[in-house]
Short mmCIF file of C-alpha atoms in Angstrom, two decimals:
data_model
loop_
_atom_site.label_atom_id
_atom_site.label_comp_id
_atom_site.label_asym_id
_atom_site.label_seq_id
_atom_site.Cartn_x
_atom_site.Cartn_y
_atom_site.Cartn_z
CA MET A 1 36.56 27.53 12.80
CA LYS A 2 34.58 25.59 10.24
CA ALA A 3 34.69 21.85 10.39
CA ARG A 4 36.69 20.25 7.66
CA THR A 5 34.86 17.80 5.36
CA PRO A 6 36.27 14.29 5.90
CA LEU A 7 36.99 12.84 2.48
CA ARG A 8 36.90 9.32 3.85
CA THR A 9 33.36 9.78 5.20
CA LEU A 10 32.11 11.16 1.90
CA THR A 11 33.71 8.29 -0.02
CA THR A 12 32.22 5.72 2.35
CA THR A 13 28.79 7.32 2.04
CA PHE A 14 28.99 7.16 -1.74
CA PHE A 15 29.84 3.46 -1.83
CA ILE A 16 27.23 2.54 0.78
CA SER A 17 24.55 4.39 -1.19
CA SER A 18 25.58 2.56 -4.36
CA ALA A 19 25.47 -0.79 -2.53
CA LEU A 20 21.98 -0.10 -1.17
CA VAL A 21 20.73 0.39 -4.72
CA ALA A 22 21.71 -3.24 -5.45
CA VAL A 23 19.97 -4.61 -2.34
CA PRO A 24 16.45 -4.89 -3.93
CA ILE A 25 17.97 -6.67 -6.93
CA VAL A 26 19.70 -9.22 -4.70
CA ILE A 27 16.57 -9.74 -2.60
CA ARG A 28 14.61 -10.82 -5.70
CA PHE A 29 16.73 -13.98 -5.94
CA PHE A 30 15.79 -15.06 -2.40
CA VAL A 31 12.13 -14.03 -2.21
CA GLU A 32 9.63 -16.47 -3.76
CA GLU A 33 5.94 -16.19 -4.46
CA ALA A 34 3.86 -18.07 -1.91
CA ILE A 35 0.24 -19.15 -1.59
CA THR A 36 -1.64 -19.29 1.70
CA GLU A 37 -4.93 -21.12 2.22
CA THR A 38 -7.57 -19.48 4.42
CA ASN A 39 -11.30 -19.73 5.19
CA SER A 40 -11.67 -23.47 4.74
CA SER A 41 -15.24 -24.62 4.15
CA GLN A 42 -17.32 -27.23 2.32
CA GLU A 43 -19.42 -26.75 -0.78
CA LEU A 44 -21.80 -28.92 -2.78
CA VAL A 45 -21.45 -28.42 -6.54
CA SER A 46 -24.06 -29.66 -8.98
CA SER A 47 -23.06 -29.83 -12.62
CA ARG A 48 -25.31 -30.44 -15.60
CA GLN A 49 -23.93 -33.24 -17.77
CA ILE A 50 -24.72 -35.03 -21.00
CA ILE A 51 -25.01 -38.51 -19.52
CA PRO A 52 -25.86 -41.32 -21.95
CA VAL A 53 -28.03 -43.92 -20.29
CA GLY A 54 -26.34 -47.28 -20.68
CA ALA A 55 -24.39 -49.93 -18.84
CA ILE A 56 -21.39 -47.60 -18.61
CA THR A 57 -21.37 -43.83 -18.29
CA ALA A 58 -18.27 -41.94 -19.35
CA LEU A 59 -17.99 -38.46 -17.87
CA THR A 60 -16.04 -36.60 -20.53
CA GLY A 61 -15.87 -33.48 -18.38
CA TRP A 62 -13.45 -35.26 -16.10
CA THR A 63 -11.28 -36.93 -18.72
CA PHE A 64 -7.77 -35.70 -18.01
CA PRO A 65 -4.21 -36.19 -19.32
CA VAL A 66 -1.41 -37.33 -17.01
CA THR A 67 1.99 -35.89 -17.87
CA TYR A 68 5.22 -37.83 -17.59
CA ASP A 69 6.09 -36.53 -14.12
CA THR A 70 2.59 -35.95 -12.69
CA ASN A 71 1.33 -37.86 -9.67
CA VAL A 72 -1.77 -39.79 -10.76
CA GLU A 73 -3.67 -38.89 -7.59
CA GLU A 74 -3.00 -35.22 -8.26
CA ALA A 75 -4.11 -35.70 -11.87
CA LEU A 76 -7.39 -37.26 -10.77
CA THR A 77 -7.92 -34.47 -8.27
CA MET A 78 -7.31 -31.87 -10.99
CA ALA A 79 -9.72 -33.73 -13.27
CA ILE A 80 -12.51 -33.66 -10.68
CA ASN A 81 -11.91 -30.16 -9.32
CA SER A 82 -11.23 -28.50 -12.66
CA THR A 83 -12.94 -25.11 -12.55
CA MET A 84 -13.88 -25.61 -16.21
CA ALA A 85 -16.28 -28.34 -15.07
CA ILE A 86 -17.57 -26.48 -11.99
CA PRO A 87 -20.37 -24.00 -12.72
CA ARG A 88 -19.83 -20.55 -11.23
CA ALA A 89 -16.47 -21.52 -9.80
CA VAL A 90 -14.75 -18.82 -7.74
CA PRO A 91 -11.28 -18.21 -9.22
CA LYS A 92 -9.72 -17.50 -5.81
CA LYS A 93 -11.00 -20.77 -4.34
CA ARG A 94 -9.29 -24.14 -4.47
CA TYR A 95 -11.62 -27.11 -4.78
CA ARG A 96 -10.67 -30.61 -3.60
CA PRO A 97 -13.15 -33.49 -3.49
CA LYS A 98 -14.02 -34.44 0.06
CA VAL A 99 -12.48 -37.73 1.19
CA SER A 100 -14.50 -39.91 3.56
CA GLY A 101 -12.52 -43.12 3.69
CA TYR A 102 -13.94 -46.61 3.32
CA GLU A 103 -14.15 -50.08 4.86
CA LEU A 104 -13.19 -53.09 2.76
CA LEU A 105 -15.66 -55.92 2.29
CA CYS A 106 -13.60 -58.17 0.05
CA ASP A 107 -10.01 -58.28 -1.18
CA ARG A 108 -9.65 -61.79 -2.66
CA PHE A 109 -10.72 -62.57 -6.20
CA ASP A 110 -11.20 -65.65 -8.35
CA ILE A 111 -10.13 -65.01 -11.95
CA TYR A 112 -12.24 -65.89 -14.98
CA ALA A 113 -11.20 -65.58 -18.65
CA PRO A 114 -11.93 -64.99 -21.49
CA SER A 115 -15.56 -64.95 -20.33
CA ARG A 116 -17.27 -64.84 -16.97
CA LYS A 117 -18.10 -68.55 -17.18
CA ILE A 118 -14.59 -70.04 -17.37
CA LEU A 119 -12.65 -70.14 -14.10
CA VAL A 120 -8.93 -70.09 -14.83
CA LEU A 121 -7.38 -69.17 -11.48
CA PRO A 122 -9.24 -70.05 -8.25
CA ASN A 123 -8.07 -67.99 -5.29
CA ASP A 124 -10.60 -68.79 -2.54
CA GLY A 125 -12.12 -65.44 -3.39
CA CYS A 126 -15.13 -63.68 -1.96
CA ALA A 127 -15.61 -62.03 -5.36
CA SER A 128 -14.52 -62.64 -8.95
CA ILE A 129 -12.90 -60.71 -11.76
CA ALA A 130 -13.59 -61.81 -15.32
CA LEU A 131 -11.26 -60.60 -18.08
CA ILE A 132 -13.69 -60.31 -20.97
CA SER A 133 -12.10 -60.32 -24.42
CA LEU A 134 -14.05 -58.53 -27.15
CA ASP A 135 -11.68 -59.92 -29.77
CA ILE A 136 -13.23 -63.38 -29.61
CA ASP A 137 -16.48 -64.17 -31.35
CA VAL A 138 -19.16 -65.19 -28.87
CA SER A 139 -20.02 -68.17 -31.09
CA SER A 140 -16.50 -69.59 -30.80
CA ASP A 141 -16.08 -73.15 -29.66
CA LEU A 142 -13.88 -72.82 -26.58
CA SER A 143 -13.61 -76.57 -26.02
CA ARG A 144 -10.08 -76.48 -27.47
CA MET A 145 -8.97 -73.88 -24.94
CA TYR A 146 -6.55 -75.18 -22.36
CA ILE A 147 -5.26 -73.85 -19.05
CA ALA A 148 -1.71 -74.40 -17.81
CA PRO A 149 -1.16 -73.44 -14.13
CA ARG A 150 2.30 -71.98 -13.53
CA SER A 151 2.05 -71.39 -9.76
CA ASN A 152 -0.55 -70.72 -7.09
CA ASP A 153 -1.03 -67.18 -8.33
CA ARG A 154 -0.21 -67.54 -12.03
CA VAL A 155 -1.75 -69.30 -15.00
CA LYS A 156 -1.35 -69.54 -18.76
CA VAL A 157 -4.46 -69.71 -20.95
CA VAL A 158 -4.35 -70.62 -24.67
CA ILE A 159 -7.50 -69.83 -26.65
CA PRO A 160 -7.96 -70.83 -30.31
CA ALA A 161 -11.11 -69.02 -31.40
CA LEU A 162 -12.84 -67.13 -34.17
CA ALA A 163 -11.92 -63.49 -34.59
CA GLY A 164 -14.22 -60.88 -33.14
CA LYS A 165 -16.56 -58.58 -35.01
CA TYR A 166 -13.95 -55.85 -35.48
CA HIS A 167 -11.75 -58.13 -37.54
CA LYS A 168 -14.67 -59.42 -39.59
CA ASN A 169 -15.90 -55.94 -40.43
CA LYS A 170 -12.45 -54.75 -41.52
CA PRO A 171 -10.24 -57.81 -42.05
CA GLU A 172 -7.43 -55.92 -43.78
CA ALA A 173 -6.79 -53.72 -40.75
CA VAL A 174 -4.74 -54.33 -37.65
CA ARG A 175 -6.61 -53.41 -34.49
CA GLU A 176 -5.74 -53.24 -30.84
CA LEU A 177 -6.93 -55.78 -28.31
CA LEU A 178 -9.73 -54.92 -25.90
CA ILE A 179 -9.99 -56.36 -22.38
CA ALA A 180 -12.94 -55.47 -20.16
CA PRO A 181 -12.65 -56.44 -16.47
CA ARG A 182 -15.96 -57.39 -14.88
CA VAL A 183 -16.24 -57.66 -11.09
CA GLN A 184 -18.98 -59.78 -9.53
CA TYR A 185 -19.86 -59.68 -5.84
CA ASP A 186 -22.87 -60.96 -3.93
CA GLY A 187 -24.96 -61.42 -7.07
CA GLU A 188 -24.23 -57.93 -8.43
CA GLU A 189 -21.55 -56.87 -10.88
CA CYS A 190 -19.63 -53.88 -12.15
CA LEU A 191 -18.09 -53.55 -15.59
CA THR A 192 -15.49 -51.15 -16.90
CA LEU A 193 -14.34 -50.88 -20.48
CA ASN A 194 -12.14 -48.81 -22.72
CA ALA A 195 -14.03 -49.48 -25.94
CA GLU A 196 -11.89 -47.32 -28.20
CA VAL A 197 -10.69 -49.31 -31.21
CA THR A 198 -7.49 -48.10 -32.85
CA ILE A 199 -6.47 -49.15 -36.33
CA ALA A 200 -2.71 -49.66 -36.29
CA ASP A 201 0.03 -49.81 -38.91
CA ALA A 202 1.10 -53.46 -39.07
CA ASP A 203 4.61 -52.57 -40.22
CA ARG A 204 5.45 -50.45 -37.19
CA ALA A 205 6.61 -51.93 -33.90
CA ARG A 206 5.63 -49.74 -31.00
CA ILE A 207 3.12 -48.81 -28.33
CA THR A 208 0.09 -48.24 -30.52
CA SER A 209 -1.75 -45.69 -28.37
CA SER A 210 -1.29 -43.71 -25.18
CA PRO A 211 -1.65 -45.81 -22.03
CA THR A 212 -4.91 -45.17 -20.19
CA ILE A 213 -6.60 -45.79 -16.86
CA VAL A 214 -10.37 -46.16 -16.94
CA LEU A 215 -11.76 -45.55 -13.48
CA THR A 216 -15.24 -46.87 -12.69
CA ARG A 217 -17.38 -46.73 -9.58
CA CYS A 218 -20.57 -48.77 -9.34
CA GLN A 219 -23.15 -48.05 -6.66
CA LEU A 220 -24.93 -51.34 -5.93
CA LYS A 221 -28.56 -51.71 -4.91
CA SER A 222 -27.46 -52.82 -1.46
CA GLY A 223 -25.64 -49.53 -0.89
CA LYS A 224 -22.25 -51.18 -1.24
CA SER A 225 -19.91 -49.96 -3.95
CA ILE A 226 -17.31 -51.40 -6.31
CA THR A 227 -14.45 -49.27 -7.60
CA ILE A 228 -12.44 -50.59 -10.55
CA SER A 229 -9.39 -49.11 -12.20
CA SER A 230 -8.27 -50.69 -15.45
CA SER A 231 -4.88 -49.71 -16.88
CA SER A 232 -4.13 -50.63 -20.48
CA ILE A 233 -0.84 -50.53 -22.35
CA LYS A 234 -1.19 -51.70 -25.95
CA PHE A 235 1.68 -52.55 -28.27
CA LEU A 236 2.29 -54.29 -31.58
CA SER A 237 5.00 -56.54 -33.00
CA PRO A 238 5.06 -57.08 -36.78
CA SER A 239 6.76 -60.46 -36.31
CA ASN A 240 7.69 -62.96 -33.61
CA GLU A 241 11.39 -62.13 -34.11
CA MET A 242 10.79 -58.57 -32.91
CA PHE A 243 8.60 -59.43 -29.93
CA HIS A 244 11.46 -59.80 -27.44
CA SER A 245 13.10 -56.45 -28.17
CA ILE A 246 9.77 -54.60 -28.18
CA ALA A 247 8.40 -56.14 -24.99
CA THR A 248 11.60 -55.93 -22.95
CA SER A 249 12.32 -52.35 -24.02
CA THR A 250 8.82 -51.42 -22.82
CA PHE A 251 8.44 -53.45 -19.62
CA GLY A 252 12.03 -54.36 -18.75
CA THR A 253 13.89 -57.65 -18.84
CA GLN A 254 12.63 -58.93 -15.47
CA ASN A 255 8.87 -58.82 -16.00
CA GLU A 256 7.70 -62.39 -15.41
CA LEU A 257 4.64 -62.12 -17.64
CA VAL A 258 6.73 -60.84 -20.55
CA LEU A 259 9.27 -63.63 -20.11
CA ALA A 260 6.49 -66.23 -20.01
CA MET A 261 4.92 -64.81 -23.17
CA GLN A 262 8.32 -64.96 -24.86
CA ASP A 263 8.31 -68.72 -24.23
CA SER A 264 4.97 -69.00 -26.04
CA VAL A 265 6.46 -67.12 -28.98
CA ASN A 266 9.58 -69.28 -29.05
CA ASN A 267 7.78 -72.63 -28.86
CA SER A 268 5.22 -71.62 -31.52
CA THR A 269 2.25 -71.81 -29.14
CA LEU A 270 1.32 -68.28 -30.09
CA THR A 271 2.60 -68.27 -33.66
CA THR A 272 0.84 -71.30 -35.15
CA LEU A 273 -2.23 -70.22 -37.10
CA PRO A 274 -5.07 -72.47 -38.25
CA ALA A 275 -6.03 -72.75 -41.90
CA ASN A 276 -9.16 -70.67 -41.38
CA GLU A 277 -8.16 -67.05 -41.96
CA PHE A 278 -10.78 -65.84 -39.48
CA GLU A 279 -9.48 -68.07 -36.70
CA GLU A 280 -6.83 -66.74 -34.37
CA VAL A 281 -4.80 -67.81 -31.36
CA MET A 282 -4.84 -65.84 -28.10
CA VAL A 283 -2.48 -66.46 -25.18
CA MET A 284 -3.11 -64.96 -21.74
CA GLU A 285 -0.49 -64.82 -18.98
CA VAL A 286 -2.46 -64.04 -15.82
CA LYS A 287 -1.35 -63.26 -12.28
CA VAL A 288 -3.63 -62.59 -9.33
CA THR A 289 -2.61 -59.80 -6.92
CA SER A 290 -3.80 -58.57 -3.54
CA ASN A 291 -5.88 -55.89 -5.26
CA GLY A 292 -6.96 -57.59 -8.47
CA VAL A 293 -5.29 -59.14 -11.48
CA VAL A 294 -2.49 -58.41 -13.94
CA ALA A 295 -2.59 -59.95 -17.41
CA LEU A 296 -0.50 -59.86 -20.56
CA VAL A 297 -2.71 -60.88 -23.47
CA CYS A 298 -1.31 -61.40 -26.96
CA GLN A 299 -3.02 -62.49 -30.15
CA TRP A 300 -1.25 -63.87 -33.21
CA THR A 301 -3.35 -62.98 -36.21
CA ARG A 302 -3.02 -62.01 -39.85
CA GLN A 303 -4.43 -59.62 -42.35
CA SER A 304 -6.51 -61.65 -44.74
CA ILE A 305 -5.51 -59.55 -47.75
CA ALA A 306 -1.82 -58.94 -47.15
CA GLU A 307 -1.33 -62.25 -45.31
CA VAL A 308 1.09 -60.53 -42.93
CA PRO A 309 0.92 -62.09 -39.45
CA HIS A 310 1.46 -59.83 -36.47
CA ILE A 311 1.30 -59.98 -32.67
CA ALA A 312 -1.08 -57.52 -31.01
CA CYS A 313 -0.78 -57.32 -27.21
CA ILE A 314 -2.33 -55.57 -24.26
CA TYR A 315 -0.84 -55.34 -20.78
CA SER A 316 -3.79 -54.93 -18.43
CA ILE A 317 -3.77 -54.10 -14.72
CA SER A 318 -7.18 -54.37 -13.06
CA SER A 319 -7.63 -53.29 -9.45
CA ALA A 320 -10.93 -53.64 -7.60
CA ILE A 321 -12.07 -52.32 -4.22
CA ILE A 322 -15.38 -53.48 -2.73
CA THR A 323 -16.54 -51.33 0.18
CA LYS A 324 -19.27 -51.24 2.78
CA PRO A 325 -22.08 -48.68 2.38
CA GLN A 326 -20.61 -45.21 2.75
CA PRO A 327 -22.46 -42.22 4.20
CA ILE A 328 -24.00 -39.82 1.74
CA ASP A 329 -24.09 -36.11 2.39
CA PRO A 330 -27.58 -35.02 3.53
CA ASN A 331 -27.67 -32.24 0.95
CA ILE A 332 -27.10 -34.71 -1.89
CA ALA A 333 -29.54 -37.22 -0.41
CA GLN A 334 -32.23 -34.56 -0.07
CA ARG A 335 -31.89 -33.52 -3.69
CA LEU A 336 -32.24 -37.12 -4.82
CA VAL A 337 -35.23 -37.74 -2.54
CA ASN A 338 -36.94 -34.63 -3.87
CA LYS A 339 -36.60 -36.10 -7.36
CA GLY A 340 -38.28 -39.35 -6.31
CA LEU A 341 -35.10 -41.34 -5.69
CA ASN A 342 -34.52 -43.19 -2.44
CA PRO A 343 -30.83 -43.75 -1.70
CA PRO A 344 -29.30 -46.23 -1.90
CA TRP A 345 -30.55 -46.04 -5.45
CA THR A 346 -30.44 -48.44 -8.35
CA ASN A 347 -27.19 -49.57 -9.94
CA LEU A 348 -25.27 -46.56 -11.25
CA THR A 349 -21.91 -46.48 -12.96
CA ALA A 350 -19.58 -43.52 -13.43
CA ALA A 351 -16.37 -43.66 -15.43
CA VAL A 352 -13.41 -41.29 -15.62
CA THR A 353 -10.55 -41.74 -18.08
CA LEU A 354 -6.94 -40.71 -17.47
CA SER A 355 -4.63 -40.72 -20.50
CA TYR A 356 -0.86 -40.71 -20.13
CA LEU A 357 1.26 -38.31 -22.15
CA PRO A 358 4.74 -39.30 -23.34
CA LEU A 359 8.02 -37.70 -22.41
CA ALA A 360 9.06 -35.25 -25.11
CA SER A 361 12.06 -36.69 -26.91
CA LYS A 362 13.73 -36.19 -30.25
CA GLU A 363 14.58 -39.87 -30.54
CA LYS A 364 11.42 -41.80 -29.63
CA VAL A 365 8.18 -41.68 -27.68
CA SER A 366 8.79 -42.73 -24.09
CA PHE A 367 6.38 -43.54 -21.24
CA ASP A 368 7.12 -44.12 -17.57
CA ILE A 369 5.85 -47.71 -17.63
CA PRO A 370 6.75 -48.68 -14.01
CA LYS A 371 4.85 -45.64 -12.79
CA ILE A 372 1.79 -46.54 -14.89
CA LEU A 373 1.81 -50.10 -13.54
CA ASP A 374 1.76 -48.79 -9.95
CA ASP A 375 -0.85 -46.09 -10.56
CA SER A 376 -3.77 -48.48 -11.05
CA VAL A 377 -3.96 -49.40 -7.35
CA THR A 378 -3.28 -45.84 -6.19
CA VAL A 379 -6.06 -44.28 -8.21
CA ALA A 380 -8.57 -47.00 -7.27
CA ARG A 381 -7.96 -46.41 -3.56
CA TYR A 382 -8.28 -42.66 -3.94
CA PHE A 383 -11.53 -42.82 -5.92
CA ALA A 384 -12.97 -45.31 -3.42
CA SER A 385 -12.14 -42.92 -0.56
CA ILE A 386 -14.15 -40.16 -2.27
CA GLY A 387 -17.16 -42.46 -2.06
CA ASN A 388 -20.61 -40.86 -2.12
CA ASN A 389 -19.14 -37.37 -2.29
CA PHE A 390 -19.16 -38.00 -6.07
CA VAL A 391 -22.67 -38.96 -7.19
CA VAL A 392 -24.12 -39.35 -10.68
CA ASP A 393 -27.83 -38.81 -11.25
CA TRP A 394 -28.61 -40.48 -14.56
CA GLU A 395 -32.23 -39.44 -14.90
CA GLY A 396 -31.52 -35.85 -14.00
CA SER A 397 -28.31 -35.66 -16.07
CA MET A 398 -26.54 -34.23 -13.04
CA VAL A 399 -23.31 -34.86 -11.20
CA TYR A 400 -23.07 -33.91 -7.52
CA ILE A 401 -19.65 -33.40 -5.96
CA PHE A 402 -18.97 -32.40 -2.37
CA PHE A 403 -15.81 -30.29 -2.14
CA ASP A 404 -13.52 -29.10 0.60
CA THR A 405 -12.73 -25.51 -0.38
CA VAL A 406 -10.16 -22.95 0.72
CA GLU A 407 -9.52 -19.39 -0.38
CA ILE A 408 -6.14 -18.72 -1.95
CA VAL A 409 -4.13 -15.68 -0.85
CA LYS A 410 -1.01 -14.94 -2.85
CA GLY A 411 2.04 -13.35 -1.26
CA TYR A 412 5.78 -13.70 -0.91
CA GLU A 413 7.88 -16.03 1.18
CA ILE A 414 10.89 -14.31 2.76
CA PRO A 415 13.54 -16.50 4.40
CA LEU A 416 14.07 -15.73 8.08
CA GLY A 417 17.78 -15.15 7.56
CA LEU A 418 17.07 -12.61 4.83
CA LEU A 419 14.53 -10.83 7.01
CA ILE A 420 17.06 -10.55 9.85
CA SER A 421 19.69 -9.31 7.40
CA ILE A 422 17.37 -6.60 6.09
CA GLY A 423 16.66 -5.45 9.64
CA GLY A 424 20.38 -5.38 10.37
CA VAL A 425 21.08 -3.28 7.28
CA MET A 426 18.35 -0.81 8.26
CA VAL A 427 19.78 -0.42 11.78
CA ALA A 428 23.31 0.00 10.40
CA CYS A 429 22.11 2.67 7.95
CA CYS A 430 20.37 4.57 10.75
CA ILE A 431 23.51 4.47 12.90
CA TYR A 432 25.64 5.63 9.98
CA LEU A 433 23.17 8.45 9.21
CA VAL A 434 23.40 9.70 12.77
CA ALA A 435 27.19 9.44 12.67
CA THR A 436 27.41 11.59 9.54
CA GLU A 437 25.63 14.39 11.37
CA PHE A 438 28.71 14.70 13.56
CA THR A 439 31.46 13.92 11.03
CA LEU A 440 30.36 15.85 7.93
CA ASP A 441 30.27 19.59 7.41
CA ALA A 442 26.79 21.09 7.21
CA ARG A 443 27.33 21.98 3.55
CA CYS A 444 27.75 18.26 2.74
CA ARG A 445 24.44 17.40 4.34
CA GLU A 446 22.29 20.20 2.93
CA SER A 447 20.87 21.10 -0.47
CA LEU A 448 22.49 23.57 -2.88
CA TYR A 449 19.77 26.13 -2.22
CA MET A 450 20.26 25.88 1.53
CA THR A 451 24.01 26.37 1.11
CA ILE A 452 23.52 29.47 -1.09
CA SER A 453 21.03 30.88 1.41
CA ARG A 454 23.48 30.41 4.21
CA GLU A 455 26.21 32.24 2.25
CA LEU A 456 23.87 35.11 1.42
CA LEU A 457 23.00 35.54 5.06
CA GLY A 458 26.63 35.66 6.03
CA GLY A 459 26.62 32.35 7.84
CA ARG A 460 24.20 33.57 10.52
CA ASP A 461 22.70 30.88 12.65
CA GLY A 462 19.07 29.92 12.22
CA ALA A 463 19.27 30.08 8.42
CA ARG A 464 16.29 28.56 6.70
CA PRO A 465 14.93 28.49 3.13
CA ARG A 466 13.37 31.84 2.22
CA LEU A 467 12.50 33.97 -0.81
CA HIS A 468 15.43 35.77 -2.48
CA ARG A 469 15.49 38.38 -5.19
CA PHE A 470 16.89 36.94 -8.39
CA HIS A 471 17.58 38.70 -11.69
CA PRO A 472 17.34 36.15 -14.57
CA GLU A 473 19.26 38.26 -17.09
CA THR A 474 22.31 38.95 -14.97
CA LEU A 475 21.96 35.82 -12.81
CA GLU A 476 22.20 37.80 -9.59
CA PHE A 477 21.01 36.81 -6.11
CA GLU A 478 20.21 39.79 -3.90
CA GLY A 479 22.23 42.03 -6.24
CA GLN A 480 25.30 39.80 -6.13
CA ARG A 481 26.63 37.66 -8.96
CA ARG A 482 26.75 34.01 -7.88
CA LEU A 483 26.65 32.11 -11.19
CA VAL A 484 28.95 32.64 -14.19
CA VAL A 485 27.94 31.47 -17.68
CA PRO A 486 30.82 31.22 -20.18
CA THR A 487 30.32 33.33 -23.34
CA SER A 488 32.23 33.93 -26.54
CA GLN A 489 32.93 37.55 -25.49
CA PRO A 490 35.95 38.34 -23.34
CA GLN A 491 34.94 38.57 -19.73
CA SER A 492 35.79 41.54 -17.61
CA PRO A 493 37.19 41.09 -14.15
CA GLU A 494 33.78 42.05 -12.80
CA ASP A 495 32.12 39.20 -14.69
CA VAL A 496 34.52 36.67 -13.27
CA SER A 497 34.24 37.97 -9.74
CA VAL A 498 32.28 35.83 -7.38
CA TYR A 499 30.97 38.90 -5.61
CA PRO A 500 30.47 41.60 -8.29
CA SER A 501 29.08 45.03 -7.80
CA GLN A 502 25.46 45.77 -7.00
CA THR A 503 22.73 45.60 -9.60
CA PRO A 504 23.45 48.02 -12.46
CA ALA A 505 21.51 51.23 -12.49
CA GLY A 506 18.35 51.09 -14.49
CA SER A 507 17.79 47.36 -14.03
CA GLN A 508 14.45 46.40 -12.60
CA ASP A 509 14.07 44.20 -9.60
CA PRO A 510 11.90 41.22 -10.68
CA LEU A 511 10.23 41.08 -7.28
CA THR A 512 9.36 44.81 -7.13
CA ALA A 513 8.10 44.64 -10.71
CA LEU A 514 5.35 42.19 -9.77
#
């Protein structure tokens, strides 16, 4: 007796098959692309540069923007290891500048301002930082300048002086302030400067340009090095009445330098102008830190044509790291020796600029000011740790960078729980497949052709696919009608019969006709 086909088993099989179709779709939500690093090695990269010979060298190839939520160390790394600046870079390789570490020589600084000759904040330092203002004419009589100590680490400096050359050349324009930190140690010095002059709209109160960090590394003749990072945030107030709202909205209400500068605005120290239209008043609020100096510098000046006074300010964070001689890679040293140079070589300066991008907003431009204030120290430490793995050859117009490299292999990350679940589903499907062999009739497990073959052979055992005679006009298998096609003509009982008579006389067997 033939086994009956269990309806429940067929129904279950249908739903399980449908569910398995959805499994790959569900897996896509749990599987993520992953990157694996292999074959770590080291590689020296030499890059031809246009290097202007001067006191400061700006490497434009490594000037890089810092987005609102980007880590500044990562941004500097991306600037240095950008494949656009690496000749013949391998796309599947990841380049990271080699870090060697450093030993500090000095971490206490005496502060000079607004020139390197005027000591404003002694700190028992082993080195000095001078905040050089380019907005004061060098011929100014600074005898009227006075210094007001506020604490052991803070000082106020008031400087009545003649306007600098930028104001004299274009007196009707409002320009940003420029502060250049200069570090002096053991008779040698290192200077960094963001010399970009921006002409501002005097009627608009705002940050006048994107905040920047200028990163400079000076290799001294003694083999020692000085790394300076100088962060600058420049803003403008059209009047003294607006200064408080502008400064506090930018730096917060608890910034001690901003609050001190507000006092100078309120008591007219900053807002009293001499009769001479080319004479201005500059106030500096200075604080020494463990890594350098922080200064808020504001200048109350006027446009000689419009006679509209305004307050131009710069918030400057200068961090300096002076290190012992660091080892230089033999491959770099050999290249320099072959060119007639004998490391440690003469005083070289390399500068990299990082510019901060604002947060996209429909209402106003917004910067992460607290983050920028903290980044100056972070980026100085990182660049100092790179050391002589980043070398500038002025005469040869070359930059040598020693990289740690790894090859990138892309793949997919599959959670362990998902992997176990997939294995469980596969085992369950195998068990269910075996179970259906015992619970389903053979006709439910075989193809249509196999079922027809079995019927034609009378259900004999050992049936297997084989060649059958088929007449295409009468749709007959082995002389028997198995398929019925509805027509518009009335059908005879023989046409409807599942097992009609044998092939009509005169018809030709398609197989014997071949």
